[in-house]
Short mmCIF file of C-alpha atoms in Angstrom, two decimals:
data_model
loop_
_atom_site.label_atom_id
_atom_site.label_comp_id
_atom_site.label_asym_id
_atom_site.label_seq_id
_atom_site.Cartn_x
_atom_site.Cartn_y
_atom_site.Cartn_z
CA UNK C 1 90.32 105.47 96.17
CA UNK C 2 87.15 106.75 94.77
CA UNK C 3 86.28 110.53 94.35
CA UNK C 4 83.02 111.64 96.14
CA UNK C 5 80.69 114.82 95.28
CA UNK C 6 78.01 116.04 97.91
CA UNK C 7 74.87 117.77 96.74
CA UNK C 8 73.11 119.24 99.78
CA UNK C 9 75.17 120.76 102.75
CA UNK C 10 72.37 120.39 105.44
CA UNK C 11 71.72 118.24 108.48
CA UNK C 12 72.54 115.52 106.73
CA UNK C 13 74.92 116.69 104.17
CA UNK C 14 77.09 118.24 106.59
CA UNK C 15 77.33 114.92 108.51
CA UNK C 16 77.73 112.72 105.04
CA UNK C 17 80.78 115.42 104.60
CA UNK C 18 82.32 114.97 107.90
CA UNK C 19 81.81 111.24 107.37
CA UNK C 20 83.67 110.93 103.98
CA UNK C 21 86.04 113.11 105.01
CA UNK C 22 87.23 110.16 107.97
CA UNK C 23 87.84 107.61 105.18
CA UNK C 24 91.21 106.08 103.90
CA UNK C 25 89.21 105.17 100.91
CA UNK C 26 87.10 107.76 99.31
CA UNK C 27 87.97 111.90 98.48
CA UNK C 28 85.38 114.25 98.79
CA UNK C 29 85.84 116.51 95.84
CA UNK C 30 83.53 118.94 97.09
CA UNK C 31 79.88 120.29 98.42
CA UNK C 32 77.07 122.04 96.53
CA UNK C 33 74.60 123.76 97.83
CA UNK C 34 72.46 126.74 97.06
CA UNK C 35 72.83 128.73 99.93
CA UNK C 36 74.96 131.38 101.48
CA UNK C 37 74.72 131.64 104.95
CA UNK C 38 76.54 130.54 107.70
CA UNK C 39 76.04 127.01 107.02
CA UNK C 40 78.11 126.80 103.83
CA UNK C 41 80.49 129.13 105.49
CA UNK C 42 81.49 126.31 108.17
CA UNK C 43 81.82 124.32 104.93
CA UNK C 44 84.45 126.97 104.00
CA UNK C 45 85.90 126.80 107.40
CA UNK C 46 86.63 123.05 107.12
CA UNK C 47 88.45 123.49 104.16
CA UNK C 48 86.06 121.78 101.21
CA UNK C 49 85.71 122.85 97.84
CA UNK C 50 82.43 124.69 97.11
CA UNK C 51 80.25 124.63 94.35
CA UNK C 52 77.55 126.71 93.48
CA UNK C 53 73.83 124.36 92.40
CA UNK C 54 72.42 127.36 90.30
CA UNK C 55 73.55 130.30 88.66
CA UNK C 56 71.57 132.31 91.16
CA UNK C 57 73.46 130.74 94.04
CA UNK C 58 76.48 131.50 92.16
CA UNK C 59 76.03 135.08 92.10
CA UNK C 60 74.50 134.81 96.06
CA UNK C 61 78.06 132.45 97.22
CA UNK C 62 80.30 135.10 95.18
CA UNK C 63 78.23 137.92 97.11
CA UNK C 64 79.96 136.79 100.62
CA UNK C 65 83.39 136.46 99.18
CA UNK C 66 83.53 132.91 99.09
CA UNK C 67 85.79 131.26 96.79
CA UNK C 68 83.35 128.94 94.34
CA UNK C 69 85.37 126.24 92.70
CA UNK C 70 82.45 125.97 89.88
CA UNK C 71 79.02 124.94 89.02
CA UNK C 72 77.23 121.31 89.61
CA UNK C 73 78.36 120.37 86.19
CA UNK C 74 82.17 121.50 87.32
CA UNK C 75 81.59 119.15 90.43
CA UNK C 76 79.88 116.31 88.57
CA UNK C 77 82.89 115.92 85.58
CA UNK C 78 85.64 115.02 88.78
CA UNK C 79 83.73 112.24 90.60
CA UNK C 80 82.94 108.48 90.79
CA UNK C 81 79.74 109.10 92.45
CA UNK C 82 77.38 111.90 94.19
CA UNK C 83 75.56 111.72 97.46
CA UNK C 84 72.52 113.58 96.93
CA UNK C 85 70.84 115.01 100.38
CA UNK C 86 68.92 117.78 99.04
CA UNK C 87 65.33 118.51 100.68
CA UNK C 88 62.59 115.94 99.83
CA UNK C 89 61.42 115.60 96.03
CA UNK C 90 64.41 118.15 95.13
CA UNK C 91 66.93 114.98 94.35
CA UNK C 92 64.64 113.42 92.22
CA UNK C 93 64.81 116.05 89.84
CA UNK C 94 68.85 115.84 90.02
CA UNK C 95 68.65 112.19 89.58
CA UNK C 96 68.11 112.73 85.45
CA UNK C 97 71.26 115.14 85.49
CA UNK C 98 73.43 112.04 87.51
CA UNK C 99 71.49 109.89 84.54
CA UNK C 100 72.36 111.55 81.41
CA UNK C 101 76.15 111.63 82.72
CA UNK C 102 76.28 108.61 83.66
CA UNK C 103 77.56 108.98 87.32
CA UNK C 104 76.36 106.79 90.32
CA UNK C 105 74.44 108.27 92.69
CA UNK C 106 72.71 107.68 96.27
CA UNK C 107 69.93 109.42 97.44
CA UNK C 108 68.38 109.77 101.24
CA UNK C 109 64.90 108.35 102.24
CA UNK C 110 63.09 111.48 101.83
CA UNK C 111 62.72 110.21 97.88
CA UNK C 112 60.81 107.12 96.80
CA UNK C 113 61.91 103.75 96.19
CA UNK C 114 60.95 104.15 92.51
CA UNK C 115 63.94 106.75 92.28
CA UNK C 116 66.28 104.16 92.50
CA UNK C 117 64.50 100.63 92.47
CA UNK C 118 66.95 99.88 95.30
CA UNK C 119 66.69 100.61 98.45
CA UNK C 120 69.82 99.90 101.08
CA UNK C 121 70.45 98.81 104.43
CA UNK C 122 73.57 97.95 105.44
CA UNK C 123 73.55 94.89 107.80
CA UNK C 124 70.50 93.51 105.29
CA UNK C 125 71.20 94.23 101.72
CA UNK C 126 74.75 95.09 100.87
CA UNK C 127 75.60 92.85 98.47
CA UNK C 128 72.53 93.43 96.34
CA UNK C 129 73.58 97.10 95.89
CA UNK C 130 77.36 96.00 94.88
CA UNK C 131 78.22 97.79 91.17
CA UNK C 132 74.64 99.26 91.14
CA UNK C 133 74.31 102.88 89.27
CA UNK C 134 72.22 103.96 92.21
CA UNK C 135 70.51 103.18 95.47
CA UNK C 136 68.41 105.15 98.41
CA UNK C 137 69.48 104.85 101.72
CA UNK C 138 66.53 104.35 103.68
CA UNK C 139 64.96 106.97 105.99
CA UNK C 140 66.03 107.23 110.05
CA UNK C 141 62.64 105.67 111.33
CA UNK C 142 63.24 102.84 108.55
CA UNK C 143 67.05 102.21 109.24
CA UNK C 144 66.18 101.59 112.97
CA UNK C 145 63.08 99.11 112.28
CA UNK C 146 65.65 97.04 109.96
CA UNK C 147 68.20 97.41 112.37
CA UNK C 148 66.48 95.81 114.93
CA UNK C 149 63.81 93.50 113.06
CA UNK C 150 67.13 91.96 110.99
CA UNK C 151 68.60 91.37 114.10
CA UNK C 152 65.41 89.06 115.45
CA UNK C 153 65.46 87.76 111.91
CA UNK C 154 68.80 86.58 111.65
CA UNK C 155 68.46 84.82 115.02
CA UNK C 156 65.35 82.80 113.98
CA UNK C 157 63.22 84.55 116.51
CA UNK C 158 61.11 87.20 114.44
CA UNK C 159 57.36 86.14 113.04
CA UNK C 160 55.78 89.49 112.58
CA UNK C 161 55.80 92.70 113.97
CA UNK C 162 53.89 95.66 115.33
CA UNK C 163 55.15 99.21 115.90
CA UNK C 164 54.10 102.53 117.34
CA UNK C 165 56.37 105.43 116.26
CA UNK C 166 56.57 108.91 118.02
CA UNK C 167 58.02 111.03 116.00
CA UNK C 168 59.71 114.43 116.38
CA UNK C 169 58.00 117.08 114.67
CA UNK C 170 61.13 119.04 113.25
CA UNK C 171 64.61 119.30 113.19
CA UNK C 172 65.55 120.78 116.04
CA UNK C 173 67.36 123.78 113.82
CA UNK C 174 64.15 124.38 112.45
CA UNK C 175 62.12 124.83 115.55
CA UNK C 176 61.54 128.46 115.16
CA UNK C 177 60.10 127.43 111.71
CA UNK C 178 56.86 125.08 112.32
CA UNK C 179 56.70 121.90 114.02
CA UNK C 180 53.56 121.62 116.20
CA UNK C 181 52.64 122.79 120.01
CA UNK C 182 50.38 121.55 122.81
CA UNK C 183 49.01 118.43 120.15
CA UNK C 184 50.15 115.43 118.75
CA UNK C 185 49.36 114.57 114.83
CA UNK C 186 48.08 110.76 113.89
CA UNK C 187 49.13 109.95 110.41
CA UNK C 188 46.31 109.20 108.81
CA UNK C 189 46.49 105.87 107.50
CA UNK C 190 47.35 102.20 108.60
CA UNK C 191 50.00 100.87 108.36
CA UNK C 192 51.91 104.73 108.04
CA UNK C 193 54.69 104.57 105.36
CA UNK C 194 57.28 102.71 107.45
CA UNK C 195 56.55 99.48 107.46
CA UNK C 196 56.50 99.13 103.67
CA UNK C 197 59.06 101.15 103.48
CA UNK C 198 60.99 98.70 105.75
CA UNK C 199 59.17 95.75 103.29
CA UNK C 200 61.33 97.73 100.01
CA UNK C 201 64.27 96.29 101.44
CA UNK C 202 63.62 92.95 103.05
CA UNK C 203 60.28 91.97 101.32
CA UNK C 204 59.35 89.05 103.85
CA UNK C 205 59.17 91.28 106.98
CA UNK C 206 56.01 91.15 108.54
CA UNK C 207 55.27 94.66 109.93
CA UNK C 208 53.12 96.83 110.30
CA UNK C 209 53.94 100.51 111.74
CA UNK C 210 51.73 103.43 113.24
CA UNK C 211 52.55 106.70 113.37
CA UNK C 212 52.21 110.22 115.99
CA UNK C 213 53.78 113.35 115.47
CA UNK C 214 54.85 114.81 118.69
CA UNK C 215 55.92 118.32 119.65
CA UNK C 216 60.11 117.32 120.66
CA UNK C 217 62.53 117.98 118.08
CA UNK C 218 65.28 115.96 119.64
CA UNK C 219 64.53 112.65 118.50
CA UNK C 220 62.23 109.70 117.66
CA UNK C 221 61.04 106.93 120.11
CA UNK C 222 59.70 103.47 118.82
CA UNK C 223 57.68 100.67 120.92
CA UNK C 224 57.16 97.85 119.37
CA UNK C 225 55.15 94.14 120.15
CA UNK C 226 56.54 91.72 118.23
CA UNK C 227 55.38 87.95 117.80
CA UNK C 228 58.19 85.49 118.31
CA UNK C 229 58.53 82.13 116.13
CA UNK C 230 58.90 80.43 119.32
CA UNK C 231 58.92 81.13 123.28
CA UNK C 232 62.21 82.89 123.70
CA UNK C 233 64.12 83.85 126.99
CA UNK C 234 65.19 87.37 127.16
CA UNK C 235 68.69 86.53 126.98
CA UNK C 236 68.01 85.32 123.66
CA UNK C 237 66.68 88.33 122.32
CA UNK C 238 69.45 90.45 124.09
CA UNK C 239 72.02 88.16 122.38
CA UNK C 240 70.32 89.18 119.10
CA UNK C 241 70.19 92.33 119.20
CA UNK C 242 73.68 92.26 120.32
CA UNK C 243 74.44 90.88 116.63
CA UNK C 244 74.35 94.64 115.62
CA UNK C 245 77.24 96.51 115.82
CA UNK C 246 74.56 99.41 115.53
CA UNK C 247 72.30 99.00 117.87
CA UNK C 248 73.53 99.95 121.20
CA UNK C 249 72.05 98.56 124.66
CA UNK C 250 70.66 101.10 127.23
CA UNK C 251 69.57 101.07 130.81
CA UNK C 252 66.67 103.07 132.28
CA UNK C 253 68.08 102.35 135.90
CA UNK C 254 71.52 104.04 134.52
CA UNK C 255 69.68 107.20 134.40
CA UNK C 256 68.62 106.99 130.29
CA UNK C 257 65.41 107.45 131.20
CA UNK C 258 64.76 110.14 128.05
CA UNK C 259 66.03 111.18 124.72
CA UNK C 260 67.58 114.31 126.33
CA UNK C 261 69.44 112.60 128.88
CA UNK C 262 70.78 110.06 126.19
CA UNK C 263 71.27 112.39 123.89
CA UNK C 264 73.26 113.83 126.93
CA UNK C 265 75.49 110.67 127.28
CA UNK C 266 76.50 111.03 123.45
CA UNK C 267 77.45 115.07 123.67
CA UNK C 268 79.52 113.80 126.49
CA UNK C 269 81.04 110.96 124.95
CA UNK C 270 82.75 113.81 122.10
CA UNK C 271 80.31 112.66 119.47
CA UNK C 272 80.01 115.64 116.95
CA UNK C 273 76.79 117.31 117.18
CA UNK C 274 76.21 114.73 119.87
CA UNK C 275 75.13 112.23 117.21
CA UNK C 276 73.99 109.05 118.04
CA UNK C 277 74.63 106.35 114.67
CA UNK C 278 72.90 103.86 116.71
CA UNK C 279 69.40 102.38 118.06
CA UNK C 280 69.38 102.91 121.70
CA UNK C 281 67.54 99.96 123.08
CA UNK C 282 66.32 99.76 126.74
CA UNK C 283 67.96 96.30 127.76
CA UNK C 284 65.82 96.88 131.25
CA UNK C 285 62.82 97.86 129.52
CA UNK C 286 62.49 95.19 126.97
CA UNK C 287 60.00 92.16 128.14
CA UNK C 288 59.34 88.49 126.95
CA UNK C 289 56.18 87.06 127.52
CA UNK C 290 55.65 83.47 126.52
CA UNK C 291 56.69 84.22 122.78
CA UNK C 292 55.56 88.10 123.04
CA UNK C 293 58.54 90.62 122.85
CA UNK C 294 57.87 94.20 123.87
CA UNK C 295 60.66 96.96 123.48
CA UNK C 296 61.34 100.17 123.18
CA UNK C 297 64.13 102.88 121.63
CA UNK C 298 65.39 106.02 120.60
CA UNK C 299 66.52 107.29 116.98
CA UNK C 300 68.47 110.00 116.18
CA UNK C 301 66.86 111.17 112.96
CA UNK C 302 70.07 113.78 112.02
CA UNK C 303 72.39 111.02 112.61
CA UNK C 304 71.51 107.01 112.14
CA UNK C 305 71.57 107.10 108.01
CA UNK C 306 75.24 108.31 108.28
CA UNK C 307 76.93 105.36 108.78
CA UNK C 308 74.58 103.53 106.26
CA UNK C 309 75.69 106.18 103.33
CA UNK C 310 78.83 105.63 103.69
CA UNK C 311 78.58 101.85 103.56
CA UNK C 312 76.01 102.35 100.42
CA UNK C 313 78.89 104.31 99.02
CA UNK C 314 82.03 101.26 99.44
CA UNK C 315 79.07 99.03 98.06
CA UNK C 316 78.06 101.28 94.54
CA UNK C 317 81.79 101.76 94.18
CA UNK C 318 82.69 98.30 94.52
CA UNK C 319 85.40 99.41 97.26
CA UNK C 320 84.55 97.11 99.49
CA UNK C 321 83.12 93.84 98.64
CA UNK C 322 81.99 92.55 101.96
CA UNK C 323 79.54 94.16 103.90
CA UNK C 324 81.03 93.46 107.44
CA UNK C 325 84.38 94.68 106.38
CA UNK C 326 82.50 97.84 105.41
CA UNK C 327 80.46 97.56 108.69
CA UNK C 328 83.65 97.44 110.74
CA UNK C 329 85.62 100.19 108.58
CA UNK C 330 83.09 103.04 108.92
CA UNK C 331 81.71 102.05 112.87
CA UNK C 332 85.93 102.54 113.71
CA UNK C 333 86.18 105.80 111.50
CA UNK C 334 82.59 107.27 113.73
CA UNK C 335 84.01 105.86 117.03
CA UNK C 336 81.01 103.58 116.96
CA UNK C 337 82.01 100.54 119.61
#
């Protein structure tokens, strides 16, 4: 049993809390944060320990008559490693406090792969992060590329690869804050930050990745051409796919014909938040041409990097050895079938 700190109650935070929390083999000791709003207060509500990131929060926490259990320092002397899901670049600067105390530590994909000099995916690279003092669990758009790339891989099926990424333009809890309206925002350059990203991981992937920013907040979409070692049928590349426990088949004619209506499906299904931890793939959709594959999917960017964290965290700790058995452990603690 392993003792877990959080740093960084917010959409992911609060999920990585939840997440832990369903484990027979790790505590979480407690969450740290700098705010004081309501969002710490359902922290409160669910019974963890808070701790204060600043002396400023301190004095702001103490202000609505929470109960802090002590500073990041306090936090930091009772666990075997911290989850770090503060806002981009912020973790970074935590990393040297996790450093000079000596404590393992993961961070999201918001920070660079130089942060760690390991970055983690689950069903690719467990056993490479096994005893390591750190790793970064790769971003949503990244998770879902390896997800589905690996699975092609493994099967003997993927030569390179070619993908087009919507993206949403906020979280959807930030809407009133920015985003865009009535445009959609190219990145800039070619290939956008993705595909090498995806490359820090498995080095010999092939892919390239293009990026739009699109005024949703619900979700990402991906489409992606990929070129096939060989000519494939498409019940081969359905029985690959099918190889992830974390990628989960869809059907346009089903009515998943949009991220809202799957997103939908997964409120329905009792998922909290309605998270979805896996790639929805359109079985229907996808098409094999000679050896041409063309698919598309849907990534829930508050949601897919959950499952992974808590795998990167049995794998730092040395909890669990095998990455399957870690695979299978957290998919039955997220109801993920």
């Amino acid at each position: 049993m392993k003792n877990i700190g959080l740093v960084g109650y917010g959409v992911i935070g609060k999920r990585v809390a939840d997440a832990i929390n369903l484990q027979d083999d790790m505590n979480l000791m407690g969450v740290c944060d700098v705010i004081s709003d309501w969002r710490i207060q359902n922290a409160v509500r669910k019974g963890y320990n808070i701790y204060a990131a600043t002396t400023d929060a301190e004095k702001e926490i103490k202000n609505t008559d929470i109960t802090i259990k002590g500073s990041m320092q306090d936090l930091l002397k009772k666990v075997d490693l911290v989850v770090d899901c503060t806002p981009k670049n912020i973790a970074a600067k935590n990393v040297e406090t996790y450093k000079k105390q000596g404590i393992k530590f993961i961070v999201e994909g918001g920070e660079k792969h130089e942060t760690t000099g390991h970055s983690f995916s689950a069903e690719i690279n467990y056993e490479t992060a096994l005893n390591l003092d750190a790793t970064r669990v790769v971003s949503c758009n990244t998770t879902s590329i390896l997800r589905t790339l690996g699975a092609l891989k493994r099967a003997g099926l993927l030569d390179y690869a070619r993908g087009t990424l919507l993206r949403r333009a906020t979280d959807p809890w930030e809407s009133h804050l920015g985003g865009i309206m009535n445009t959609m925002l190219p990145e800039k350059e070619i290939p956008s930050h993705q595909g090498p990203d995806a490359q820090s991981v498995d080095p010999d992937l092939n892919v390239i990745t293009s990026a739009v920013k699109v005024p949703e907040t619900l979700s990402h979409m991906h489409y992606w051409n990929v070129k096939l070692k060989k000519k494939a049928s498409k019940e081969e590349v359905v029985n690959a796919f099918k190889t992830s426990s974390r990628i989960k088949l869809i059907r346009y004619d089903q009515g998943l014909v949009s991220n809202n209506t799957i997103k939908e499906m997964f409120m329905d299904m009792g998922r909290p938040w309605g998270d979805m931890y896996e790639v929805a793939l359109w079985e229907d959709m996808l098409k094999v041409v000679g050896d041409e594959l063309f698919y598309a999917y849907v990534v829930d960017n508050q949601a897919i990097v959950i499952p992974e964290t808590i795998d990167a965290i049995r794998a730092l700790t040395g909890i669990e050895k095998d990455a399957s058995k870690s695979i299978f452990k957290t998919n039955k603690s997220l109801s993920i079938v």
